Amino acid sequence: MDKKTNSHDGTPIAYERTGTGPAVILVSGALAAGSSMEPLAARLSDGLGAVPYDRRGRGASGDTAPYAVAREVEDIAALIDAVGGSAALYGMSSGAALALEAAASGLAVTRVAVYEPPFALDDGSGEERAQYTRQLSGLLADGRNGDAVELFMSLTGMPAEMIADARRSPWWPDMEAVAPTLVYDDAAMGDGLVPRERLASITVPVLAVAGGASPAWMREAARAVAEAVPDGTYRTLEGQTHAVDPDTLGPPLGEFFSA
C-alpha cells in the first residue's frame, strides 16, 4: 500500500489505487490485508480506479482502541474523501457486511457489490455465534492467537486436517499477527442474521453475488441481501466457491460498476 489517509480518530489507513476511472473501494474479509484484493483490482483497473486498502489493525494501517464498527465506517469515509469524494464499494465475505453498513450509514457511496456475506437466514445459529464470540474473546485475551485463528477456521467449516496443514505453513505467523482483528469482523456481522431493516435504508444499487459451487446457505444469504435492499440484484457465478476466481468475478463487477 503506497498511500495513507487518516481516519476520523487519527488512525492511518493504507491504500493504493489501480486504474484511473471512477473509484471502487475493495473491502477485504477476515484475516485478509488489502493485498488479497490486488488480483481483483488489476482486473477492474480497465475503466475503474480500484482501491484496495488495509483495514485497521492489518498490514500498513494503524489501529486505535477502543474498536467499534463505526470506526471502520469512518475509515471508509476517509478513503472516499481521499479518492475524490464519492466511490463505489465491493465487499468480500465479512467485508461485505462492512461495505453494506457503510452504505446504510449515508456515506457518499454510488453502488455496492458484495460476494457471499456470511449471514444466517434465521436465528437457529444464534447460540453458536454467541459461543464463538465468547471463545474468540477468551483466546485472544489469553494471547492464544493461533488457537483463535483455528477457532475461526473451524467456524467456516474447514476440516481439521486442513487446519493442521495451515498451522505448519509459512504464512501461519502472518495469520496469528492479525488474529486480534477477528473480533472486528465478528462485530461487523452483528448478530449474524441478514440485517433486513438496515439494508432497507440503502438507497443505491446493490449487486449480491454467490458461487454456484458454494454451500446453499451462502447463495440464499446473498439472495436475501439483494431482496432486502430497495434496488438489489442477485447473481450466481457457476462453478465458483467462496475462494472466487478474480478472472471470473471481475467482468460482472466491472459491468455493474460501469453502468
C-alpha positions as YAML, in Angstrom:
chain: A
units: angstrom
residues:
- id: 1
  name: MET
  ca: [0.00, 0.00, 0.00]
- id: 2
  name: ASP
  ca: [1.74, 3.19, -1.17]
- id: 3
  name: LYS
  ca: [-0.68, 5.85, 0.12]
- id: 4
  name: LYS
  ca: [-2.16, 6.74, 3.50]
- id: 5
  name: THR
  ca: [-5.06, 8.79, 4.77]
- id: 6
  name: ASN
  ca: [-6.09, 9.49, 8.35]
- id: 7
  name: SER
  ca: [-9.43, 8.32, 9.65]
- id: 8
  name: HIS
  ca: [-11.59, 10.48, 11.91]
- id: 9
  name: ASP
  ca: [-9.88, 9.17, 15.07]
- id: 10
  name: GLY
  ca: [-6.42, 9.75, 13.59]
- id: 11
  name: THR
  ca: [-5.75, 6.15, 12.60]
- id: 12
  name: PRO
  ca: [-3.63, 5.97, 9.41]
- id: 13
  name: ILE
  ca: [-5.27, 3.83, 6.74]
- id: 14
  name: ALA
  ca: [-3.00, 2.50, 3.97]
- id: 15
  name: TYR
  ca: [-4.34, 2.10, 0.45]
- id: 16
  name: GLU
  ca: [-3.41, 2.10, -3.21]
- id: 17
  name: ARG
  ca: [-5.24, 2.90, -6.41]
- id: 18
  name: THR
  ca: [-5.03, 0.92, -9.63]
- id: 19
  name: GLY
  ca: [-6.50, 2.47, -12.77]
- id: 20
  name: THR
  ca: [-7.82, 5.96, -13.41]
- id: 21
  name: GLY
  ca: [-11.59, 5.59, -13.67]
- id: 22
  name: PRO
  ca: [-14.32, 6.05, -11.04]
- id: 23
  name: ALA
  ca: [-13.19, 4.80, -7.63]
- id: 24
  name: VAL
  ca: [-14.20, 1.38, -6.29]
- id: 25
  name: ILE
  ca: [-13.03, 0.69, -2.74]
- id: 26
  name: LEU
  ca: [-12.35, -3.01, -2.11]
- id: 27
  name: VAL
  ca: [-13.16, -4.22, 1.43]
- id: 28
  name: SER
  ca: [-11.44, -7.46, 2.41]
- id: 29
  name: GLY
  ca: [-12.79, -10.17, 4.69]
- id: 30
  name: ALA
  ca: [-11.48, -11.76, 7.88]
- id: 31
  name: LEU
  ca: [-7.70, -12.12, 8.33]
- id: 32
  name: ALA
  ca: [-7.04, -10.58, 4.91]
- id: 33
  name: ALA
  ca: [-5.00, -7.47, 4.17]
- id: 34
  name: GLY
  ca: [-5.52, -5.22, 1.18]
- id: 35
  name: SER
  ca: [-3.00, -7.24, -0.82]
- id: 36
  name: SER
  ca: [-5.59, -10.03, -1.05]
- id: 37
  name: MET
  ca: [-7.65, -7.71, -3.25]
- id: 38
  name: GLU
  ca: [-4.85, -6.80, -5.65]
- id: 39
  name: PRO
  ca: [-5.62, -9.52, -8.24]
- id: 40
  name: LEU
  ca: [-9.23, -8.31, -8.45]
- id: 41
  name: ALA
  ca: [-8.06, -4.68, -8.51]
- id: 42
  name: ALA
  ca: [-5.92, -5.47, -11.56]
- id: 43
  name: ARG
  ca: [-8.94, -6.90, -13.35]
- id: 44
  name: LEU
  ca: [-11.08, -3.86, -12.56]
- id: 45
  name: SER
  ca: [-8.44, -1.29, -13.50]
- id: 46
  name: ASP
  ca: [-9.53, -1.10, -17.14]
- id: 47
  name: GLY
  ca: [-12.07, 1.70, -16.78]
- id: 48
  name: LEU
  ca: [-12.20, 1.85, -12.98]
- id: 49
  name: GLY
  ca: [-9.97, 3.11, -10.19]
- id: 50
  name: ALA
  ca: [-9.77, 0.09, -7.91]
- id: 51
  name: VAL
  ca: [-8.77, 0.94, -4.33]
- id: 52
  name: PRO
  ca: [-7.64, -1.98, -2.14]
- id: 53
  name: TYR
  ca: [-6.75, -0.96, 1.41]
- id: 54
  name: ASP
  ca: [-5.52, -2.40, 4.68]
- id: 55
  name: ARG
  ca: [-8.35, -2.43, 7.18]
- id: 56
  name: ARG
  ca: [-7.33, -1.11, 10.60]
- id: 57
  name: GLY
  ca: [-5.10, -3.47, 12.52]
- id: 58
  name: ARG
  ca: [-3.76, -5.04, 9.33]
- id: 59
  name: GLY
  ca: [-0.83, -4.51, 7.00]
- id: 60
  name: ALA
  ca: [0.46, -0.94, 6.92]
- id: 61
  name: SER
  ca: [-2.62, 0.60, 8.57]
- id: 62
  name: GLY
  ca: [-2.72, 1.61, 12.22]
- id: 63
  name: ASP
  ca: [-5.20, 0.77, 14.94]
- id: 64
  name: THR
  ca: [-6.73, 2.77, 17.75]
- id: 65
  name: ALA
  ca: [-8.61, 1.44, 20.77]
- id: 66
  name: PRO
  ca: [-11.41, 1.03, 21.56]
- id: 67
  name: TYR
  ca: [-12.71, -0.69, 18.45]
- id: 68
  name: ALA
  ca: [-16.20, -0.09, 17.06]
- id: 69
  name: VAL
  ca: [-17.72, -0.92, 13.69]
- id: 70
  name: ALA
  ca: [-18.41, 2.81, 13.35]
- id: 71
  name: ARG
  ca: [-14.63, 3.42, 13.32]
- id: 72
  name: GLU
  ca: [-14.28, 1.15, 10.28]
- id: 73
  name: VAL
  ca: [-17.12, 3.02, 8.60]
- id: 74
  name: GLU
  ca: [-15.17, 6.22, 9.30]
- id: 75
  name: ASP
  ca: [-12.12, 4.59, 7.69]
- id: 76
  name: ILE
  ca: [-14.14, 4.06, 4.51]
- id: 77
  name: ALA
  ca: [-15.39, 7.66, 4.71]
- id: 78
  name: ALA
  ca: [-11.78, 8.85, 4.88]
- id: 79
  name: LEU
  ca: [-10.88, 6.74, 1.86]
- id: 80
  name: ILE
  ca: [-13.86, 8.15, -0.06]
- id: 81
  name: ASP
  ca: [-12.64, 11.68, 0.68]
- id: 82
  name: ALA
  ca: [-9.10, 10.72, -0.36]
- id: 83
  name: VAL
  ca: [-10.14, 9.32, -3.75]
- id: 84
  name: GLY
  ca: [-12.41, 12.16, -4.83]
- id: 85
  name: GLY
  ca: [-15.47, 12.49, -2.60]
- id: 86
  name: SER
  ca: [-17.56, 9.54, -3.80]
- id: 87
  name: ALA
  ca: [-16.90, 5.88, -4.55]
- id: 88
  name: ALA
  ca: [-18.48, 2.51, -5.15]
- id: 89
  name: LEU
  ca: [-17.80, -0.32, -2.69]
- id: 90
  name: TYR
  ca: [-17.06, -4.01, -3.09]
- id: 91
  name: GLY
  ca: [-17.03, -6.22, -0.01]
- id: 92
  name: MET
  ca: [-15.86, -9.81, 0.33]
- id: 93
  name: SER
  ca: [-17.36, -12.15, 2.97]
- id: 94
  name: SER
  ca: [-17.47, -10.32, 6.33]
- id: 95
  name: GLY
  ca: [-16.08, -7.30, 4.47]
- id: 96
  name: ALA
  ca: [-19.38, -7.36, 2.59]
- id: 97
  name: ALA
  ca: [-21.22, -6.74, 5.86]
- id: 98
  name: LEU
  ca: [-18.95, -3.75, 6.49]
- id: 99
  name: ALA
  ca: [-19.49, -2.38, 2.97]
- id: 100
  name: LEU
  ca: [-23.26, -2.66, 3.37]
- id: 101
  name: GLU
  ca: [-23.12, -0.92, 6.75]
- id: 102
  name: ALA
  ca: [-21.07, 1.90, 5.22]
- id: 103
  name: ALA
  ca: [-23.70, 2.38, 2.52]
- id: 104
  name: ALA
  ca: [-26.50, 2.29, 5.10]
- id: 105
  name: SER
  ca: [-24.64, 4.92, 7.14]
- id: 106
  name: GLY
  ca: [-25.17, 7.50, 4.43]
- id: 107
  name: LEU
  ca: [-21.64, 7.80, 3.06]
- id: 108
  name: ALA
  ca: [-21.11, 9.13, -0.46]
- id: 109
  name: VAL
  ca: [-21.41, 5.64, -1.96]
- id: 110
  name: THR
  ca: [-22.60, 5.25, -5.54]
- id: 111
  name: ARG
  ca: [-23.02, 1.46, -5.79]
- id: 112
  name: VAL
  ca: [-22.29, -1.61, -3.67]
- id: 113
  name: ALA
  ca: [-21.35, -5.13, -4.75]
- id: 114
  name: VAL
  ca: [-20.86, -7.95, -2.27]
- id: 115
  name: TYR
  ca: [-19.65, -11.54, -2.55]
- id: 116
  name: GLU
  ca: [-21.10, -14.12, -0.17]
- id: 117
  name: PRO
  ca: [-21.77, -12.13, 3.00]
- id: 118
  name: PRO
  ca: [-21.94, -14.96, 5.58]
- id: 119
  name: PHE
  ca: [-25.29, -14.05, 7.12]
- id: 120
  name: ALA
  ca: [-27.70, -16.62, 8.52]
- id: 121
  name: LEU
  ca: [-31.34, -16.58, 7.45]
- id: 122
  name: ASP
  ca: [-32.83, -17.45, 10.85]
- id: 123
  name: ASP
  ca: [-31.83, -17.29, 14.49]
- id: 124
  name: GLY
  ca: [-31.13, -21.01, 14.80]
- id: 125
  name: SER
  ca: [-27.40, -20.27, 14.76]
- id: 126
  name: GLY
  ca: [-27.64, -17.57, 17.42]
- id: 127
  name: GLU
  ca: [-26.23, -19.61, 20.31]
- id: 128
  name: GLU
  ca: [-23.42, -20.98, 18.11]
- id: 129
  name: ARG
  ca: [-22.40, -17.43, 17.19]
- id: 130
  name: ALA
  ca: [-22.60, -16.27, 20.80]
- id: 131
  name: GLN
  ca: [-20.40, -19.16, 21.85]
- id: 132
  name: TYR
  ca: [-17.91, -18.33, 19.09]
- id: 133
  name: THR
  ca: [-17.76, -14.71, 20.25]
- id: 134
  name: ARG
  ca: [-17.10, -15.76, 23.85]
- id: 135
  name: GLN
  ca: [-14.45, -18.30, 22.90]
- id: 136
  name: LEU
  ca: [-12.74, -15.94, 20.47]
- id: 137
  name: SER
  ca: [-12.55, -13.12, 23.03]
- id: 138
  name: GLY
  ca: [-11.21, -15.50, 25.67]
- id: 139
  name: LEU
  ca: [-8.48, -16.94, 23.45]
- id: 140
  name: LEU
  ca: [-7.29, -13.50, 22.35]
- id: 141
  name: ALA
  ca: [-7.34, -12.20, 25.92]
- id: 142
  name: ASP
  ca: [-5.03, -15.10, 26.83]
- id: 143
  name: GLY
  ca: [-2.69, -14.34, 23.92]
- id: 144
  name: ARG
  ca: [-3.59, -17.58, 22.15]
- id: 145
  name: ASN
  ca: [-3.71, -16.05, 18.69]
- id: 146
  name: GLY
  ca: [-3.05, -19.29, 16.87]
- id: 147
  name: ASP
  ca: [-5.90, -21.02, 18.64]
- id: 148
  name: ALA
  ca: [-8.14, -18.05, 17.77]
- id: 149
  name: VAL
  ca: [-7.31, -18.47, 14.08]
- id: 150
  name: GLU
  ca: [-8.01, -22.20, 14.36]
- id: 151
  name: LEU
  ca: [-11.37, -21.46, 16.00]
- id: 152
  name: PHE
  ca: [-12.31, -19.15, 13.13]
- id: 153
  name: MET
  ca: [-11.28, -21.71, 10.54]
- id: 154
  name: SER
  ca: [-13.39, -24.33, 12.31]
- id: 155
  name: LEU
  ca: [-16.37, -21.97, 12.22]
- id: 156
  name: THR
  ca: [-16.01, -21.69, 8.44]
- id: 157
  name: GLY
  ca: [-16.21, -25.47, 8.13]
- id: 158
  name: MET
  ca: [-12.55, -26.11, 7.29]
- id: 159
  name: PRO
  ca: [-11.67, -29.76, 8.01]
- id: 160
  name: ALA
  ca: [-9.31, -30.47, 10.92]
- id: 161
  name: GLU
  ca: [-6.61, -31.89, 8.64]
- id: 162
  name: MET
  ca: [-6.57, -28.72, 6.54]
- id: 163
  name: ILE
  ca: [-6.28, -26.59, 9.69]
- id: 164
  name: ALA
  ca: [-3.36, -28.74, 10.84]
- id: 165
  name: ASP
  ca: [-1.67, -28.21, 7.47]
- id: 166
  name: ALA
  ca: [-2.29, -24.47, 7.75]
- id: 167
  name: ARG
  ca: [-0.60, -24.32, 11.14]
- id: 168
  name: ARG
  ca: [2.52, -25.82, 9.57]
- id: 169
  name: SER
  ca: [2.51, -23.40, 6.63]
- id: 170
  name: PRO
  ca: [4.98, -20.50, 6.30]
- id: 171
  name: TRP
  ca: [2.16, -17.94, 6.30]
- id: 172
  name: TRP
  ca: [0.72, -19.05, 9.66]
- id: 173
  name: PRO
  ca: [2.66, -16.39, 11.65]
- id: 174
  name: ASP
  ca: [1.05, -13.71, 9.48]
- id: 175
  name: MET
  ca: [-2.37, -15.11, 10.35]
- id: 176
  name: GLU
  ca: [-1.56, -15.07, 14.03]
- id: 177
  name: ALA
  ca: [-0.38, -11.47, 13.79]
- id: 178
  name: VAL
  ca: [-3.77, -10.24, 12.57]
- id: 179
  name: ALA
  ca: [-5.83, -12.63, 14.73]
- id: 180
  name: PRO
  ca: [-7.00, -9.77, 17.02]
- id: 181
  name: THR
  ca: [-8.93, -8.35, 14.06]
- id: 182
  name: LEU
  ca: [-11.17, -11.42, 14.05]
- id: 183
  name: VAL
  ca: [-13.09, -9.60, 16.78]
- id: 184
  name: TYR
  ca: [-13.62, -6.73, 14.33]
- id: 185
  name: ASP
  ca: [-15.15, -9.00, 11.70]
- id: 186
  name: ASP
  ca: [-17.29, -10.68, 14.33]
- id: 187
  name: ALA
  ca: [-18.62, -7.25, 15.36]
- id: 188
  name: ALA
  ca: [-19.25, -6.25, 11.74]
- id: 189
  name: MET
  ca: [-21.50, -9.31, 11.37]
- id: 190
  name: GLY
  ca: [-23.77, -8.11, 14.19]
- id: 191
  name: ASP
  ca: [-25.99, -10.93, 15.41]
- id: 192
  name: GLY
  ca: [-25.15, -12.92, 12.28]
- id: 193
  name: LEU
  ca: [-28.60, -12.57, 10.71]
- id: 194
  name: VAL
  ca: [-29.41, -10.75, 7.48]
- id: 195
  name: PRO
  ca: [-29.90, -7.14, 8.73]
- id: 196
  name: ARG
  ca: [-33.04, -6.60, 6.68]
- id: 197
  name: GLU
  ca: [-34.15, -3.37, 8.37]
- id: 198
  name: ARG
  ca: [-30.70, -1.81, 7.97]
- id: 199
  name: LEU
  ca: [-30.43, -2.98, 4.37]
- id: 200
  name: ALA
  ca: [-33.80, -1.42, 3.55]
- id: 201
  name: SER
  ca: [-32.26, 2.01, 4.17]
- id: 202
  name: ILE
  ca: [-29.66, 1.65, 1.39]
- id: 203
  name: THR
  ca: [-30.64, 3.92, -1.49]
- id: 204
  name: VAL
  ca: [-28.05, 2.89, -4.10]
- id: 205
  name: PRO
  ca: [-27.97, -0.17, -6.38]
- id: 206
  name: VAL
  ca: [-26.63, -3.35, -4.77]
- id: 207
  name: LEU
  ca: [-25.31, -6.45, -6.52]
- id: 208
  name: ALA
  ca: [-25.10, -9.58, -4.36]
- id: 209
  name: VAL
  ca: [-23.06, -12.43, -5.85]
- id: 210
  name: ALA
  ca: [-22.51, -16.03, -4.78]
- id: 211
  name: GLY
  ca: [-20.71, -19.03, -6.19]
- id: 212
  name: GLY
  ca: [-22.71, -21.83, -7.72]
- id: 213
  name: ALA
  ca: [-20.43, -24.39, -6.04]
- id: 214
  name: SER
  ca: [-20.68, -22.74, -2.61]
- id: 215
  name: PRO
  ca: [-22.99, -24.11, 0.10]
- id: 216
  name: ALA
  ca: [-26.66, -23.39, -0.50]
- id: 217
  name: TRP
  ca: [-26.91, -21.20, 2.60]
- id: 218
  name: MET
  ca: [-24.31, -18.81, 1.17]
- id: 219
  name: ARG
  ca: [-26.31, -18.43, -2.03]
- id: 220
  name: GLU
  ca: [-29.51, -17.89, -0.07]
- id: 221
  name: ALA
  ca: [-27.83, -15.28, 2.15]
- id: 222
  name: ALA
  ca: [-26.67, -13.33, -0.90]
- id: 223
  name: ARG
  ca: [-30.14, -13.60, -2.44]
- id: 224
  name: ALA
  ca: [-31.68, -12.35, 0.82]
- id: 225
  name: VAL
  ca: [-29.41, -9.30, 0.77]
- id: 226
  name: ALA
  ca: [-30.48, -8.48, -2.78]
- id: 227
  name: GLU
  ca: [-34.13, -8.84, -1.81]
- id: 228
  name: ALA
  ca: [-33.80, -6.69, 1.32]
- id: 229
  name: VAL
  ca: [-32.42, -3.57, -0.39]
- id: 230
  name: PRO
  ca: [-34.73, -1.37, -2.48]
- id: 231
  name: ASP
  ca: [-32.60, -1.77, -5.64]
- id: 232
  name: GLY
  ca: [-30.93, -5.16, -5.44]
- id: 233
  name: THR
  ca: [-29.78, -7.76, -7.95]
- id: 234
  name: TYR
  ca: [-28.67, -11.30, -7.23]
- id: 235
  name: ARG
  ca: [-26.24, -13.22, -9.42]
- id: 236
  name: THR
  ca: [-24.70, -16.69, -9.28]
- id: 237
  name: LEU
  ca: [-21.26, -17.45, -10.73]
- id: 238
  name: GLU
  ca: [-21.40, -21.08, -11.82]
- id: 239
  name: GLY
  ca: [-18.59, -23.30, -10.60]
- id: 240
  name: GLN
  ca: [-17.26, -20.76, -8.10]
- id: 241
  name: THR
  ca: [-16.76, -21.23, -4.36]
- id: 242
  name: HIS
  ca: [-16.04, -18.79, -1.53]
- id: 243
  name: ALA
  ca: [-12.49, -18.64, -2.91]
- id: 244
  name: VAL
  ca: [-13.78, -16.91, -6.03]
- id: 245
  name: ASP
  ca: [-11.55, -16.55, -9.10]
- id: 246
  name: PRO
  ca: [-10.84, -12.85, -9.81]
- id: 247
  name: ASP
  ca: [-10.90, -13.59, -13.55]
- id: 248
  name: THR
  ca: [-14.48, -14.82, -13.20]
- id: 249
  name: LEU
  ca: [-15.64, -12.17, -10.74]
- id: 250
  name: GLY
  ca: [-14.03, -9.19, -12.46]
- id: 251
  name: PRO
  ca: [-16.26, -8.94, -15.57]
- id: 252
  name: PRO
  ca: [-19.66, -8.85, -13.81]
- id: 253
  name: LEU
  ca: [-18.30, -6.40, -11.23]
- id: 254
  name: GLY
  ca: [-16.86, -4.19, -13.95]
- id: 255
  name: GLU
  ca: [-20.18, -4.23, -15.78]
- id: 256
  name: PHE
  ca: [-22.10, -3.35, -12.62]
- id: 257
  name: PHE
  ca: [-19.79, -0.54, -11.51]
- id: 258
  name: SER
  ca: [-19.65, 0.96, -15.01]
- id: 259
  name: ALA
  ca: [-23.44, 1.05, -15.51]
...
